[in-house]
PDB file of C-alpha atoms in Angstrom:
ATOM      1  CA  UNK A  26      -6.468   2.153  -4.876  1.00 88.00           C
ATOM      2  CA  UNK A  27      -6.785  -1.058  -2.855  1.00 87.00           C
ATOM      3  CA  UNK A  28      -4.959  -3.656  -1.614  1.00 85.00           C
ATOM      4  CA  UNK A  29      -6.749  -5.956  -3.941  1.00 87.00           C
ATOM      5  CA  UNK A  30      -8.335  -3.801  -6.884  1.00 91.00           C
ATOM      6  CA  UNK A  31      -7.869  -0.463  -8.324  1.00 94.00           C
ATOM      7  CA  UNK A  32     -11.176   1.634  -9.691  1.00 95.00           C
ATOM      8  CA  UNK A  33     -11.144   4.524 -11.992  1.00 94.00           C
ATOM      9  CA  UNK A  34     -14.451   6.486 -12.593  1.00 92.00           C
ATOM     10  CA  UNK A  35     -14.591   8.508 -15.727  1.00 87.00           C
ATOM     11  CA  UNK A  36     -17.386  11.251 -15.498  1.00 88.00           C
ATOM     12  CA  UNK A  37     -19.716  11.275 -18.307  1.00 82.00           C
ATOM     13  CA  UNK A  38     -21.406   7.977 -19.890  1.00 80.00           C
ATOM     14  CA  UNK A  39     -20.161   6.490 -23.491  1.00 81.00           C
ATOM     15  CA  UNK A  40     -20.220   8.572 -26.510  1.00 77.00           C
ATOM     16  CA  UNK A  41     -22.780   8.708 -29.156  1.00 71.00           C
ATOM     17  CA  UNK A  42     -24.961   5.511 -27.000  1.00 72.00           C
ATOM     18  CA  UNK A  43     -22.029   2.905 -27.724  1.00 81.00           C
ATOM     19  CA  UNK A  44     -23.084   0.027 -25.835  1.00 83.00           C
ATOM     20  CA  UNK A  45     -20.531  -1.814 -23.410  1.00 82.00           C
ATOM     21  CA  UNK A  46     -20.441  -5.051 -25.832  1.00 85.00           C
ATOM     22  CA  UNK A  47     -19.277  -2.452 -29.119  1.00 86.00           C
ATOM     23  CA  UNK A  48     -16.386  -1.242 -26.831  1.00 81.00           C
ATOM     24  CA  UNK A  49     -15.355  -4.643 -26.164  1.00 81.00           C
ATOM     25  CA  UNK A  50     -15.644  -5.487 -29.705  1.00 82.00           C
ATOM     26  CA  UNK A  51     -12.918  -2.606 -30.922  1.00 79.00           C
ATOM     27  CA  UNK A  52     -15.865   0.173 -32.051  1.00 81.00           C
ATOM     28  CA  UNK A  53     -15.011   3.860 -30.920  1.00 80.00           C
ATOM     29  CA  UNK A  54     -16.586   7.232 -30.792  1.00 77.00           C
ATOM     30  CA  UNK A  55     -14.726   9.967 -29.769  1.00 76.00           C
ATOM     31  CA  UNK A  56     -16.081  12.805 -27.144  1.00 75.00           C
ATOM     32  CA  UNK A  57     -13.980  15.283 -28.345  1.00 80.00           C
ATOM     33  CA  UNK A  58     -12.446  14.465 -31.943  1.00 82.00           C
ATOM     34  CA  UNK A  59     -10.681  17.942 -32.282  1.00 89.00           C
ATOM     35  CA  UNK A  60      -9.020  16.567 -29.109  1.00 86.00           C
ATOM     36  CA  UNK A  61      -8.437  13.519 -30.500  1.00 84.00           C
ATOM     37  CA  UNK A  62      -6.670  14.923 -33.798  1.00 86.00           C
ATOM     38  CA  UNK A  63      -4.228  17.472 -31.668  1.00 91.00           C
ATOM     39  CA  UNK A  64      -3.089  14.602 -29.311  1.00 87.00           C
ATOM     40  CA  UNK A  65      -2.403  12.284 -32.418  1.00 85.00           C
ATOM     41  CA  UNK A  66      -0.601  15.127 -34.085  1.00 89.00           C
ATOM     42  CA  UNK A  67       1.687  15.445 -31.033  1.00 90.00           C
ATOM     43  CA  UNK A  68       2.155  11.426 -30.652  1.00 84.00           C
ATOM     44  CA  UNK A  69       0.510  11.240 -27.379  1.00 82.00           C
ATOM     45  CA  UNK A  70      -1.596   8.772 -28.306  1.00 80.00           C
ATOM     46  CA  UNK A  71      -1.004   5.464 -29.565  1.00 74.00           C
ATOM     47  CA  UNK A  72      -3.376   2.126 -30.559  1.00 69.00           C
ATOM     48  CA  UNK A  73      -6.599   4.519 -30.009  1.00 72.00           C
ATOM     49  CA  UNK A  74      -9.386   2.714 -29.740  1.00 73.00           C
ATOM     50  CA  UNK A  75      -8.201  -0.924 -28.315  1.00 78.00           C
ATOM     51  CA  UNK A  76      -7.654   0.061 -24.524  1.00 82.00           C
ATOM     52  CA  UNK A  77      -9.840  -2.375 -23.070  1.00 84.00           C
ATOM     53  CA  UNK A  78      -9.338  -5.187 -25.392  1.00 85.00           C
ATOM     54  CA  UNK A  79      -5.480  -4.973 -24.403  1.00 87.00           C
ATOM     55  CA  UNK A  80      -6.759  -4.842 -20.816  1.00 89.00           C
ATOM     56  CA  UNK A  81      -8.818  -8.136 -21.301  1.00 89.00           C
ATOM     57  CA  UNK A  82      -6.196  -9.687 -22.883  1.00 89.00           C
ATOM     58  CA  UNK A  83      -3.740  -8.644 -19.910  1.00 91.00           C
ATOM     59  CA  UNK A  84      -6.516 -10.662 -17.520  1.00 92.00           C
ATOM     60  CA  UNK A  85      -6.982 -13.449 -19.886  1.00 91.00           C
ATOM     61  CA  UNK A  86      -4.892 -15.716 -17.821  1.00 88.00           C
ATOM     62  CA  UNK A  87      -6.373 -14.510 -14.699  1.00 88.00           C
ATOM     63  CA  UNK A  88      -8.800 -15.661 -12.359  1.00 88.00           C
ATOM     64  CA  UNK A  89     -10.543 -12.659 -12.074  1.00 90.00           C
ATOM     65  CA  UNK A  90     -12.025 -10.789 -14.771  1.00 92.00           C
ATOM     66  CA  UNK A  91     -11.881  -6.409 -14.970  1.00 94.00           C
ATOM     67  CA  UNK A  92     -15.139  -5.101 -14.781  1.00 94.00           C
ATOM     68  CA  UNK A  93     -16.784  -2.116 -16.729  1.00 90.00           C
ATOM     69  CA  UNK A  94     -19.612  -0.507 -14.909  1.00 90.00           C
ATOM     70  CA  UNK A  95     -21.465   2.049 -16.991  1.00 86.00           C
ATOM     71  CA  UNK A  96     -23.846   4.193 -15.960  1.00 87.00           C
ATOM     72  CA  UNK A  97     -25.268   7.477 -17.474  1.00 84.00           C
ATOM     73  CA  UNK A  98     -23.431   9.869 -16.271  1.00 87.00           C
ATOM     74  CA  UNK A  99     -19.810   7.714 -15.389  1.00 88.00           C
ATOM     75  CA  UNK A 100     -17.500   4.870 -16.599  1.00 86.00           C
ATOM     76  CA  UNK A 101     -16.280   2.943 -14.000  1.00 92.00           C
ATOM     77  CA  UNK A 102     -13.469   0.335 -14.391  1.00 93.00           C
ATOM     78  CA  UNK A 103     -11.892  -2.039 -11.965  1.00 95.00           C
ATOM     79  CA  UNK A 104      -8.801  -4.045 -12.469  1.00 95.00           C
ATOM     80  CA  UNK A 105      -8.275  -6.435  -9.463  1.00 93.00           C
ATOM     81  CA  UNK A 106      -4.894  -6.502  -8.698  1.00 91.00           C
ATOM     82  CA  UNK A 107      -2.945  -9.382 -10.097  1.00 88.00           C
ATOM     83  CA  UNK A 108      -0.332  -9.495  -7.649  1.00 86.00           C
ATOM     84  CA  UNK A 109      -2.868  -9.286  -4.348  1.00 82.00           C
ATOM     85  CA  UNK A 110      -2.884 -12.603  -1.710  1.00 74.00           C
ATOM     86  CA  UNK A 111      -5.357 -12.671   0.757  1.00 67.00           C
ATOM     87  CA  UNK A 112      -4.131 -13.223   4.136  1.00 64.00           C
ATOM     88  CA  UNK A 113      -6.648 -15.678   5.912  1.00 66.00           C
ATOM     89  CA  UNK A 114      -7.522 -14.760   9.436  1.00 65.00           C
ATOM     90  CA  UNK A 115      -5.002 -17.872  10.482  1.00 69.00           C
ATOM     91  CA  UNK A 116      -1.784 -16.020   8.724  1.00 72.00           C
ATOM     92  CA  UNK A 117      -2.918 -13.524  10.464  1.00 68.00           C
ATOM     93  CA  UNK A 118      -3.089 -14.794  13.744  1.00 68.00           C
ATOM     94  CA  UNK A 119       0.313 -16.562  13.071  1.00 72.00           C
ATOM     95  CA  UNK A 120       1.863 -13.123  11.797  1.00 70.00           C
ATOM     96  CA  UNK A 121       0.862 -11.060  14.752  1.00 71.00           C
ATOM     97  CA  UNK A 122       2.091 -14.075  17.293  1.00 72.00           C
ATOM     98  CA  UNK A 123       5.170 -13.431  15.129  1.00 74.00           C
ATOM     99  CA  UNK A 124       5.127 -10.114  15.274  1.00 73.00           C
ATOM    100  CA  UNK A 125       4.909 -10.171  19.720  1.00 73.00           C
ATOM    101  CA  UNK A 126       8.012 -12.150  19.955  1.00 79.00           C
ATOM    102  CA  UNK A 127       9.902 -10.084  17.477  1.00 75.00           C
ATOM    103  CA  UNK A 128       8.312  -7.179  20.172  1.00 87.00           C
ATOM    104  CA  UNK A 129       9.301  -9.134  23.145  1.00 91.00           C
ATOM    105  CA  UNK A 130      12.932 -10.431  21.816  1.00 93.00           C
ATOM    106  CA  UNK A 131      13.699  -6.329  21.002  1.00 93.00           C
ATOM    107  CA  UNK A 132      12.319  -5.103  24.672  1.00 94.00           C
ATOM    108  CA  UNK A 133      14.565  -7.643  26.118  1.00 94.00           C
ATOM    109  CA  UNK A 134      17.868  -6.441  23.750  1.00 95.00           C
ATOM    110  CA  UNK A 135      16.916  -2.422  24.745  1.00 96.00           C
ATOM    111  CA  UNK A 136      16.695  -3.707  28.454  1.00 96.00           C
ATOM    112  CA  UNK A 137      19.818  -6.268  28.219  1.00 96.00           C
ATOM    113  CA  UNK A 138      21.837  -3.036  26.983  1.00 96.00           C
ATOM    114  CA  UNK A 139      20.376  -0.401  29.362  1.00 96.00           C
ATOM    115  CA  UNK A 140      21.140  -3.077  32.426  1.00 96.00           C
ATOM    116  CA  UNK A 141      24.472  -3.375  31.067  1.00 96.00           C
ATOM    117  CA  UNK A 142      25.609   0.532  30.739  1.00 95.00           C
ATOM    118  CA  UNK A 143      27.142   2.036  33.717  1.00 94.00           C
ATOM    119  CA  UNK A 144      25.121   5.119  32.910  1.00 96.00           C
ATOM    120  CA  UNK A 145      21.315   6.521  31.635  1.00 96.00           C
ATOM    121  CA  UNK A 146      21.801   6.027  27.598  1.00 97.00           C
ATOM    122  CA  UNK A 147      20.070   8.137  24.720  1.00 96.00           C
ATOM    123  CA  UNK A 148      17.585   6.797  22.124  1.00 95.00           C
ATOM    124  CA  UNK A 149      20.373   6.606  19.198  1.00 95.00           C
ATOM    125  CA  UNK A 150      23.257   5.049  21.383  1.00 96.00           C
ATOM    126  CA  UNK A 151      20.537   2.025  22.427  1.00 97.00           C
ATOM    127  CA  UNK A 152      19.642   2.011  18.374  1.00 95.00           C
ATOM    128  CA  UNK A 153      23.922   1.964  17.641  1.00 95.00           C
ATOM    129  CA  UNK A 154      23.713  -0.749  20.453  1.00 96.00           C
ATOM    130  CA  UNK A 155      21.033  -3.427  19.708  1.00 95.00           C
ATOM    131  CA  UNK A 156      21.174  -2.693  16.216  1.00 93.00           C
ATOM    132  CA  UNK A 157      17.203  -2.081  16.261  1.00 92.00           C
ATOM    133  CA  UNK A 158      15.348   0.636  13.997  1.00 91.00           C
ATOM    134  CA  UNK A 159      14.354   3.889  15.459  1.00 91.00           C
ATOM    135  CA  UNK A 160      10.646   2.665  15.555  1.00 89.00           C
ATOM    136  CA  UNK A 161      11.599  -0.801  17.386  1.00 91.00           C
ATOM    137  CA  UNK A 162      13.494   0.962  19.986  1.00 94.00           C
ATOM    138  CA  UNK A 163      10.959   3.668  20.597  1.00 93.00           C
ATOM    139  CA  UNK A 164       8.208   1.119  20.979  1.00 92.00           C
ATOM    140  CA  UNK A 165      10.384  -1.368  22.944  1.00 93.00           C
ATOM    141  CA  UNK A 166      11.114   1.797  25.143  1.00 95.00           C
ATOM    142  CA  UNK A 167       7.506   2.688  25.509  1.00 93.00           C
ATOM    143  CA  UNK A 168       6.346  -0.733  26.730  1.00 92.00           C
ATOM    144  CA  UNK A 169       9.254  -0.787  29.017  1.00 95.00           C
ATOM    145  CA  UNK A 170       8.566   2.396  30.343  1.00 94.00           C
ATOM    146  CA  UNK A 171       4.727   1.636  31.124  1.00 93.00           C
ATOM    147  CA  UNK A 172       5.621  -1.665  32.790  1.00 93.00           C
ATOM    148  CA  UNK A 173       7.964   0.228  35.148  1.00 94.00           C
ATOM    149  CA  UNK A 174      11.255  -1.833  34.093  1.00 95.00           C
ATOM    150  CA  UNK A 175      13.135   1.737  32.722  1.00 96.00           C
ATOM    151  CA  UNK A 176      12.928   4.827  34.257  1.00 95.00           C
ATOM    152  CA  UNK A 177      13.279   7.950  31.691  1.00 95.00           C
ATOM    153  CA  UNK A 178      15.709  10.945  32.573  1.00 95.00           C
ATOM    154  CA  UNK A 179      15.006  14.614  30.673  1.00 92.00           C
ATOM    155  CA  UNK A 180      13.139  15.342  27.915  1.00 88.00           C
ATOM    156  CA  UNK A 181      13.490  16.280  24.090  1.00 87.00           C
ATOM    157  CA  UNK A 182      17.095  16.081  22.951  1.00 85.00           C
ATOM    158  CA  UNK A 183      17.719  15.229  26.391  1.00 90.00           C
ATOM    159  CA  UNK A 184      15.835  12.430  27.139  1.00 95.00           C
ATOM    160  CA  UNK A 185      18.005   9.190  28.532  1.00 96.00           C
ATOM    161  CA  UNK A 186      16.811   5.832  29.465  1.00 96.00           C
ATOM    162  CA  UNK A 187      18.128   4.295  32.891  1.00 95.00           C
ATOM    163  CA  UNK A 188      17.357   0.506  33.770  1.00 95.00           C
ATOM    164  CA  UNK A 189      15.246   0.046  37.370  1.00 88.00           C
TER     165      UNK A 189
END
């Protein structure tokens, strides 16, 4: 799996020399037909034969097309992913400018409440406080802590957070 693609690798080649182009056209040959003829019986399979016509048609409208890679001893298929946008390196500069003031505005609600108590405060009373997730208050904490603006009282269970 990928972000924008997902491959599947089938060991073996295609039965009986079926080329690529007779697949796509609907022609089958089955690898194991006893297989085949239990897993009918017990209506766990359905259509056989027209997988990867339905998944062309389910890319017809698409920009991108699956691709079928076969070699001699494998079957590979990918199937870009329909739903996938590709950030551009600007997004992402925008996101993770984004992304340091969100960092900065919660370092400066954890500190505005730890100034403000008239005593050192745990990790889930400064969470009940600012109304922050566990992981924004512990990584608000831990840039407060090495800039020197909290001091940090105990340890484990324990472990307060005091103001300097």
């Amino acid at each position: 799996m990928f972000g924008d693609r997902m491959e599947i690798i089938s060991p073996g080649g295609i039965p009986d020399g079926l080329t690529l182009a007779e697949i796509k056209d609907g022609l089958t040959a089955a690898r194991n037909p006893r297989l085949i003829h239990i897993l009918d019986k017990m209506k766990y399979i359905e259509n056989y034969g027209t997988g990867i016509q339905r998944i062309y048609r389910a890319y017809e409208s698409f920009h991108k097309d699956p691709q079928f890679i076969v070699r001699e001893n494998s079957f590979k298929v990918v199937l870009p992913n329909q739903n996938y946008v590709r950030i551009t390196e600007q997004e992402s500069i925008m996101r993770g400018e984004q992304n340091n003031r969100i960092t900065e505005l919660n370092k400066s609600k954890v500190l505005e409440v730890l100034k403000l108590s008239d005593r050192p405060l745990k990790r889930l009373e400064i969470q009940a406080k600012t109304g922050l997730t566990r992981d924004q208050v512990v990584a608000a904490l831990k840039s407060l802590r090495r800039e020197g603006s909290i001091s940090v009282l105990g340890a484990s269970v324990n472990t307060r957070y005091l103001a300097e």
